[in-house]
């Protein structure tokens, strides 16, 4: 089949002119293509053209394009009065209600209208492309073209091939995405496609930590931003998206993966939905909002330090020990192989919980605290206490750190907070690679562009070290005895071989 999308006079149809449809119309016409738009609701397509015209004129005012370019783009938008007016289209993108039966009916009708070599694409975010195409006589010309909201600002587009989608369709949809000035990533037809699948760790694992009483939402957000370097905390993200959107996605993907334990939803999130506490849109979620601003709890007052504290550092790597020595300016660090009878014992486990580490090192549990050294402690220190930690030693641990370093105190947990969330993000990324849903480079690109991560999951795993990530997951699995924490074969093999997580499979 010859390429269809490279020709200069390409015509793209857009069916459905809601928020997503309008965004797709804008990037299509701005990319120099003619757009025929249709909506079954009377007047909706005309309203969409007015809206997109206004957006293009604003871009001209901001000098993002010239007035002549804006006018030409507006003139390329044509309103169809009937679905049959899309007969001349080279590609049609469907952006209607997210219901399988409605999409199947539309595609069955469209294939009777357009040319045999025209491509039909769905913007679905959750439905199988294979299922959508199953009622068509020519499923080979149907694919997915999944944009992200707001479309003009979100540069990523997922190109999805169903079970019977022809290779030439994937090639053409990839080229079309580039003409729309988007960055395409090719994805297999699987639940959540790529970006929604990658997101099955950041919020869900944070919810698990809250459910277990290890840390509060505000504490987790602070740790993941300040220590782990994420731009937004998981509960800030959840409230921004809305519980009524985020939780059903978790439930849907959990069911679509046949109750895969790694993706199990949280009862805490379900309660928020039932209570109508949906986040920013309702003024309350994990945070309460005043004039759109979250009411974040103030940092607890730091205990005063009356005299220097004797500190003994447990078994840890030299990098962790060096990191802690730079911060312990208000303490006297003991050098013996065993701590004195009065020393505050500090350990830095990577993976195991405190109780297991204390037992392993044969330490006094009342005088022991743990500090997370997986990420930098320059912006925030995470101190973990066990049920046996004496309050005075906990307070001493908080007080001895330089006051320029905020401290968050959490309860005992394997993997602290940042370790386990980061390890799960990496593990989900490795699972996607193992399943062949998308190549390693696209997995990382999808996370950066679609989720705003500073590093993609495989890049993050390489930065932390695959062997160290595997160590954290194995410790979580040993503690909980749950398949939720089993390491992906992709991760385990590369960690054992000393390979990058971005190293592709060597096919024989």
XYZ file of C-alpha atoms in Angstrom:
508
model
C 0.000 0.000 0.000
C 1.451 3.383 -1.009
C 1.986 6.103 1.576
C -0.931 8.503 1.891
C 0.073 11.075 4.502
C 3.123 12.649 2.874
C 1.224 14.427 0.121
C 0.994 18.214 0.617
C -2.782 18.413 0.132
C -3.564 15.774 2.770
C -7.128 15.910 4.115
C -7.847 14.735 7.647
C -11.321 14.187 9.041
C -12.056 14.650 12.750
C -15.275 13.140 14.096
C -16.147 14.513 17.536
C -15.448 18.127 18.471
C -15.221 18.124 22.248
C -12.099 19.205 24.141
C -9.844 16.521 22.651
C -11.325 16.893 19.185
C -10.707 20.635 19.198
C -7.103 20.101 20.172
C -6.603 17.595 17.370
C -8.218 19.992 14.880
C -5.821 22.741 15.970
C -2.586 20.740 15.646
C -3.743 19.243 12.343
C -4.503 22.526 10.605
C -1.460 24.179 12.202
C 0.553 21.364 10.636
C -0.581 22.506 7.195
C -3.305 19.955 6.561
C -6.880 20.438 5.466
C -9.369 19.387 8.172
C -12.979 18.382 7.731
C -14.761 18.283 11.076
C -18.023 16.591 12.000
C -20.119 16.216 15.127
C -23.510 14.557 15.420
C -24.622 17.292 17.824
C -26.148 20.209 15.903
C -23.908 23.286 15.917
C -21.053 21.584 17.802
C -18.691 21.530 14.810
C -19.324 25.234 14.085
C -18.592 26.066 17.722
C -15.410 24.014 17.544
C -14.187 25.935 14.488
C -14.827 29.245 16.278
C -12.931 28.021 19.326
C -9.938 26.749 17.326
C -9.929 29.988 15.294
C -9.668 31.979 18.504
C -6.777 29.795 19.700
C -4.913 30.293 16.423
C -5.476 34.060 16.501
C -4.072 34.146 20.048
C -0.981 32.302 18.852
C -0.542 34.996 16.213
C -0.902 37.697 18.872
C 1.819 35.954 20.887
C 3.951 35.821 17.727
C 3.978 32.000 17.771
C 2.789 32.205 14.156
C 2.177 35.045 11.706
C -1.330 36.499 11.139
C -1.244 35.140 7.575
C -0.365 31.660 8.858
C -3.208 31.818 11.384
C -5.701 32.887 8.713
C -4.546 30.143 6.356
C -4.908 27.566 9.138
C -8.421 28.759 9.928
C -9.370 28.625 6.245
C -8.229 24.974 6.122
C -10.949 23.987 8.640
C -14.135 22.892 6.909
C -17.366 21.985 8.718
C -19.202 18.871 7.490
C -22.981 18.788 7.715
C -23.144 15.045 7.175
C -20.765 12.155 7.855
C -20.733 11.474 4.110
C -18.921 14.794 3.635
C -15.787 12.992 4.879
C -15.614 10.894 1.683
C -12.566 12.785 0.381
C -10.513 12.313 3.575
C -7.180 10.489 3.485
C -7.331 9.885 7.236
C -10.233 10.107 9.686
C -9.605 10.450 13.429
C -12.462 9.457 15.735
C -12.835 11.384 19.017
C -16.334 10.398 20.182
C -17.673 9.018 23.469
C -15.518 6.326 25.100
C -17.962 3.474 24.483
C -16.994 0.434 22.443
C -20.359 -0.058 20.728
C -20.495 3.580 19.600
C -17.001 3.436 18.124
C -17.654 0.126 16.391
C -20.815 1.510 14.793
C -19.021 4.678 13.634
C -16.119 2.809 12.057
C -18.474 0.392 10.303
C -20.242 3.399 8.796
C -17.045 5.291 7.939
C -15.488 2.430 5.993
C -18.469 2.558 3.637
C -17.867 6.277 3.015
C -14.107 6.790 2.615
C -11.781 5.432 -0.080
C -10.334 1.905 0.293
C -6.863 3.332 0.979
C -8.030 5.829 3.621
C -6.885 5.256 7.203
C -9.309 5.199 10.125
C -7.859 6.041 13.549
C -9.301 6.112 17.052
C -8.219 8.469 19.818
C -9.432 5.996 22.460
C -7.520 6.057 25.733
C -8.764 2.762 27.160
C -10.491 0.597 24.552
C -8.816 -2.090 22.474
C -8.101 -1.107 18.867
C -8.619 -4.754 17.933
C -12.086 -4.675 19.502
C -13.006 -1.398 17.787
C -11.958 -2.784 14.397
C -13.585 -6.191 14.903
C -16.888 -5.192 13.273
C -15.222 -3.755 10.160
C -14.680 -5.524 6.844
C -11.168 -4.078 6.565
C -9.673 -3.999 10.093
C -6.181 -3.815 8.600
C -6.575 -0.073 7.909
C -7.661 0.800 11.439
C -5.233 1.963 14.122
C -5.019 4.080 17.225
C -3.809 7.679 17.444
C -4.036 8.558 21.127
C -3.381 12.206 22.027
C -3.080 13.727 25.499
C -4.950 16.666 26.961
C -4.379 19.540 26.317
C -3.409 18.387 22.838
C -1.617 21.584 21.651
C 0.659 21.503 24.721
C 1.199 17.758 25.132
C 3.700 16.759 22.463
C 3.239 13.002 22.746
C 0.945 10.851 20.604
C 0.648 7.078 20.917
C 0.381 5.123 17.661
C -1.360 1.811 18.329
C -1.696 -1.176 16.062
C -4.473 -3.708 16.574
C -4.067 -7.425 15.967
C -4.880 -6.979 12.261
C -3.562 -3.455 11.632
C -1.334 -3.385 8.532
C 2.273 -2.156 8.925
C 1.698 0.602 6.335
C -1.028 2.064 8.568
C 1.353 2.272 11.556
C 3.992 3.904 9.351
C 1.504 6.452 8.044
C 0.042 7.283 11.457
C 3.583 7.794 12.771
C 4.305 10.197 9.907
C 0.975 11.940 10.488
C 1.838 12.474 14.140
C 5.075 14.150 13.093
C 3.234 16.398 10.608
C 1.038 17.463 13.516
C 4.304 18.396 15.333
C 3.736 15.642 17.898
C 6.280 13.068 19.025
C 4.884 9.632 18.105
C 5.628 6.436 20.034
C 4.555 3.070 18.610
C 2.641 0.927 21.099
C 1.094 -2.541 21.017
C -2.650 -2.873 21.575
C -2.730 -3.616 25.315
C -4.590 -2.259 28.372
C -3.611 1.344 29.072
C -1.399 1.363 25.948
C 1.897 2.934 27.122
C 1.535 6.074 29.241
C -1.419 4.923 31.353
C 0.377 1.626 31.897
C 3.582 3.336 33.037
C 1.515 5.309 35.557
C 0.513 2.119 37.431
C 3.244 2.676 40.039
C 3.647 6.332 41.063
C 0.174 6.848 42.549
C -0.877 3.233 43.283
C 2.217 2.368 45.317
C 1.978 5.680 47.175
C -1.627 4.821 48.024
C -0.455 1.460 49.383
C 2.009 3.272 51.643
C -0.791 5.501 52.974
C -3.091 2.502 53.460
C -0.451 0.877 55.673
C -0.016 3.983 57.855
C 3.636 4.383 56.900
C 3.379 8.060 55.898
C 0.735 10.688 55.164
C -0.083 11.968 51.657
C 1.657 15.289 52.385
C 4.764 13.497 53.667
C 4.913 11.264 50.599
C 4.488 14.244 48.267
C 7.320 16.083 50.023
C 9.626 13.063 49.827
C 8.915 12.302 46.174
C 9.452 15.926 45.156
C 12.365 16.996 47.362
C 14.269 13.735 47.664
C 13.346 11.741 44.557
C 13.130 14.791 42.248
C 9.602 14.436 40.835
C 7.964 17.664 39.693
C 4.684 16.838 41.445
C 3.841 14.562 44.340
C 1.549 11.554 43.703
C -1.311 12.945 45.790
C -1.049 16.387 44.242
C -1.327 14.613 40.888
C -4.271 12.501 42.061
C -6.175 15.583 43.254
C -5.409 17.441 40.025
C -6.666 14.578 37.830
C -9.631 13.931 40.140
C -10.573 10.801 42.062
C -13.532 10.264 39.731
C -11.087 9.906 36.829
C -7.986 8.413 38.452
C -9.636 5.661 40.497
C -11.807 4.215 37.685
C -8.673 4.032 35.511
C -6.957 2.020 38.250
C -9.952 -0.307 38.515
C -10.238 -0.669 34.744
C -6.589 -1.573 34.169
C -6.620 -3.941 37.156
C -9.565 -5.782 35.601
C -8.161 -5.679 32.061
C -4.959 -7.321 33.312
C -7.062 -10.026 35.020
C -6.424 -8.786 38.569
C -2.669 -8.451 38.222
C -1.566 -7.775 41.878
C 0.933 -5.116 40.766
C -1.983 -2.914 39.664
C -4.378 -3.472 42.569
C -6.395 -0.281 43.349
C -6.714 1.273 46.799
C -9.806 1.260 49.029
C -8.751 4.713 50.238
C -9.205 6.125 46.739
C -12.585 4.407 46.427
C -13.762 6.082 49.656
C -12.853 9.499 48.275
C -14.985 8.822 45.195
C -17.908 7.670 47.340
C -17.578 10.770 49.540
C -17.541 13.100 46.547
C -14.081 14.346 47.583
C -12.697 14.380 44.072
C -9.783 16.779 44.507
C -9.350 20.329 43.253
C -12.654 20.313 41.362
C -14.642 19.792 44.603
C -12.353 21.669 47.004
C -11.330 18.544 48.880
C -9.497 15.307 48.149
C -6.279 14.232 49.793
C -5.885 17.955 50.455
C -8.406 20.685 51.148
C -8.365 23.649 48.777
C -8.924 27.313 49.431
C -9.236 29.475 46.307
C -7.690 26.632 44.331
C -4.652 26.353 46.597
C -3.936 23.192 48.581
C -3.775 23.511 52.363
C -0.484 21.718 53.020
C 0.363 20.933 56.673
C 3.248 22.943 58.064
C 6.547 21.189 58.721
C 6.641 19.963 62.361
C 8.768 21.975 64.774
C 12.249 20.536 65.070
C 13.324 19.325 68.553
C 16.063 21.394 70.151
C 19.522 19.913 70.657
C 20.939 20.678 74.100
C 24.252 18.855 73.689
C 26.189 16.934 71.083
C 24.907 13.457 70.422
C 27.083 10.392 70.010
C 26.227 8.680 66.720
C 27.269 5.298 65.394
C 26.809 4.453 61.709
C 25.754 0.914 60.909
C 26.768 -1.298 58.015
C 26.364 0.747 54.819
C 28.241 1.535 51.622
C 30.845 4.296 51.656
C 28.699 6.628 49.557
C 25.887 6.483 52.139
C 28.317 6.901 55.031
C 29.963 9.904 53.359
C 26.560 11.456 52.652
C 25.561 11.184 56.307
C 28.863 12.429 57.737
C 28.444 15.688 55.813
C 25.059 16.241 57.447
C 25.893 15.204 60.996
C 27.620 18.453 61.909
C 25.959 18.534 65.322
C 27.003 15.028 66.333
C 30.067 13.113 67.472
C 30.493 10.110 65.202
C 31.849 6.990 66.902
C 34.397 4.913 65.001
C 34.168 1.585 66.784
C 32.918 -1.634 65.219
C 30.109 -1.655 67.785
C 28.146 1.312 69.194
C 28.638 2.533 72.743
C 25.813 2.043 75.241
C 24.517 5.586 74.730
C 25.017 6.096 71.002
C 22.247 6.818 68.544
C 22.532 4.065 65.937
C 21.866 5.090 62.326
C 21.365 2.527 59.605
C 20.702 3.004 55.889
C 19.033 -0.130 54.508
C 18.426 -0.378 50.768
C 15.301 -2.521 50.569
C 14.844 -4.223 53.951
C 12.670 -2.791 56.717
C 14.147 -1.507 59.958
C 13.131 -4.446 62.133
C 14.915 -6.905 59.826
C 17.996 -4.699 59.611
C 18.171 -4.212 63.387
C 17.962 -7.972 63.886
C 20.616 -8.579 61.237
C 23.058 -6.068 62.753
C 22.141 -7.014 66.374
C 21.443 -3.431 67.427
C 19.446 -1.987 70.321
C 16.060 -1.223 68.675
C 15.246 1.558 71.135
C 18.326 3.544 70.012
C 18.144 2.903 66.265
C 16.743 4.957 63.393
C 17.088 4.482 59.639
C 17.835 7.086 56.970
C 17.139 6.743 53.241
C 20.287 7.357 51.201
C 19.119 6.039 47.821
C 18.491 9.582 46.582
C 20.198 12.815 47.561
C 19.513 14.141 51.060
C 20.385 17.711 50.092
C 16.757 18.884 49.993
C 15.073 16.460 52.402
C 16.036 13.639 54.747
C 13.707 10.721 55.372
C 14.078 9.222 58.838
C 12.367 5.931 59.606
C 11.554 4.702 63.084
C 10.445 1.284 64.287
C 7.766 0.517 66.898
C 10.632 0.114 69.387
C 12.431 3.435 68.743
C 12.545 5.505 71.925
C 11.124 9.053 71.439
C 14.277 10.713 72.785
C 16.453 8.954 70.212
C 13.981 9.764 67.462
C 14.058 13.441 68.495
C 17.841 13.387 68.686
C 18.008 12.021 65.153
C 15.810 14.850 63.884
C 17.722 17.518 65.796
C 21.258 16.584 64.718
C 20.706 17.306 61.047
C 21.604 20.702 59.670
C 18.526 22.955 59.838
C 18.813 23.632 56.089
C 17.745 20.041 55.485
C 14.030 19.410 56.133
C 13.285 16.085 57.804
C 10.316 13.756 57.290
C 9.775 11.017 59.850
C 7.934 7.893 58.698
C 7.041 4.532 60.208
C 8.890 1.297 59.510
C 8.565 -0.010 55.973
C 10.667 -2.062 53.590
C 12.023 0.379 51.032
C 11.125 3.556 52.962
C 8.920 5.669 50.606
C 11.106 6.845 47.727
C 12.866 3.504 47.360
C 9.725 1.444 46.954
C 7.862 3.915 44.724
C 10.895 4.351 42.472
C 11.525 0.603 42.332
C 7.913 -0.038 41.342
C 8.083 2.622 38.619
C 11.174 0.916 37.216
C 9.577 -2.522 37.518
C 6.446 -1.473 35.626
C 8.636 0.000 32.880
C 10.593 -3.256 32.689
C 7.344 -5.234 32.543
C 6.195 -3.133 29.575
C 9.508 -3.801 27.834
C 9.285 -7.525 28.608
C 5.769 -7.719 27.151
C 6.961 -5.997 23.981
C 4.366 -3.245 24.304
C 6.880 -0.582 23.315
C 10.671 -0.409 22.778
C 12.828 0.856 25.675
C 13.500 4.292 24.168
C 9.784 4.918 23.628
C 8.936 3.765 27.160
C 11.191 6.463 28.589
C 10.030 9.056 26.070
C 6.396 8.316 26.884
C 7.009 8.809 30.598
C 8.838 12.098 30.081
C 6.379 13.627 27.608
C 3.151 11.989 28.781
C 3.667 11.992 32.558
C 6.199 14.759 33.060
C 8.798 12.485 34.700
C 12.308 13.907 34.713
C 13.571 10.422 33.802
C 11.760 7.551 32.156
C 11.439 4.324 34.195
C 14.323 2.556 32.467
C 16.515 5.652 32.658
C 15.676 5.915 36.360
C 16.562 2.256 36.842
C 19.920 2.741 35.145
C 20.633 5.813 37.273
C 19.869 3.994 40.524
C 21.504 0.799 39.286
C 19.517 -2.234 38.088
C 21.055 -4.453 40.778
C 20.035 -2.002 43.498
C 16.471 -1.743 42.163
C 16.298 -5.547 42.100
C 17.562 -5.607 45.683
C 14.716 -3.309 46.782
C 12.057 -5.349 44.984
C 13.379 -8.635 46.333
C 13.287 -7.177 49.855
C 9.684 -6.026 49.353
C 8.744 -9.453 48.032
C 10.490 -11.222 50.930
C 8.678 -9.019 53.448
C 5.154 -9.051 52.008
C 5.190 -12.442 50.258
C 2.988 -10.858 47.582
C 3.359 -11.279 43.796
C 2.771 -7.519 43.577
C 6.491 -7.080 44.235
C 7.960 -9.813 42.029
C 10.696 -8.420 39.801
C 10.233 -8.356 36.042
C 12.379 -10.878 34.146
C 13.623 -7.923 32.067
C 15.016 -6.318 35.218
C 16.377 -9.480 36.833
C 18.282 -10.632 33.743
C 19.876 -7.257 33.096
C 20.759 -6.736 36.754
C 22.415 -10.163 36.900
C 24.314 -9.542 33.656
C 25.345 -5.975 34.485
C 23.454 -4.596 31.470
C 21.572 -1.353 31.003
C 17.794 -1.653 31.336
C 17.613 0.048 27.969
C 19.514 -2.788 26.300
C 17.139 -4.448 23.802
C 16.429 -8.150 23.609
C 18.902 -9.979 21.358
C 16.679 -11.996 19.043
C 18.034 -15.315 17.743
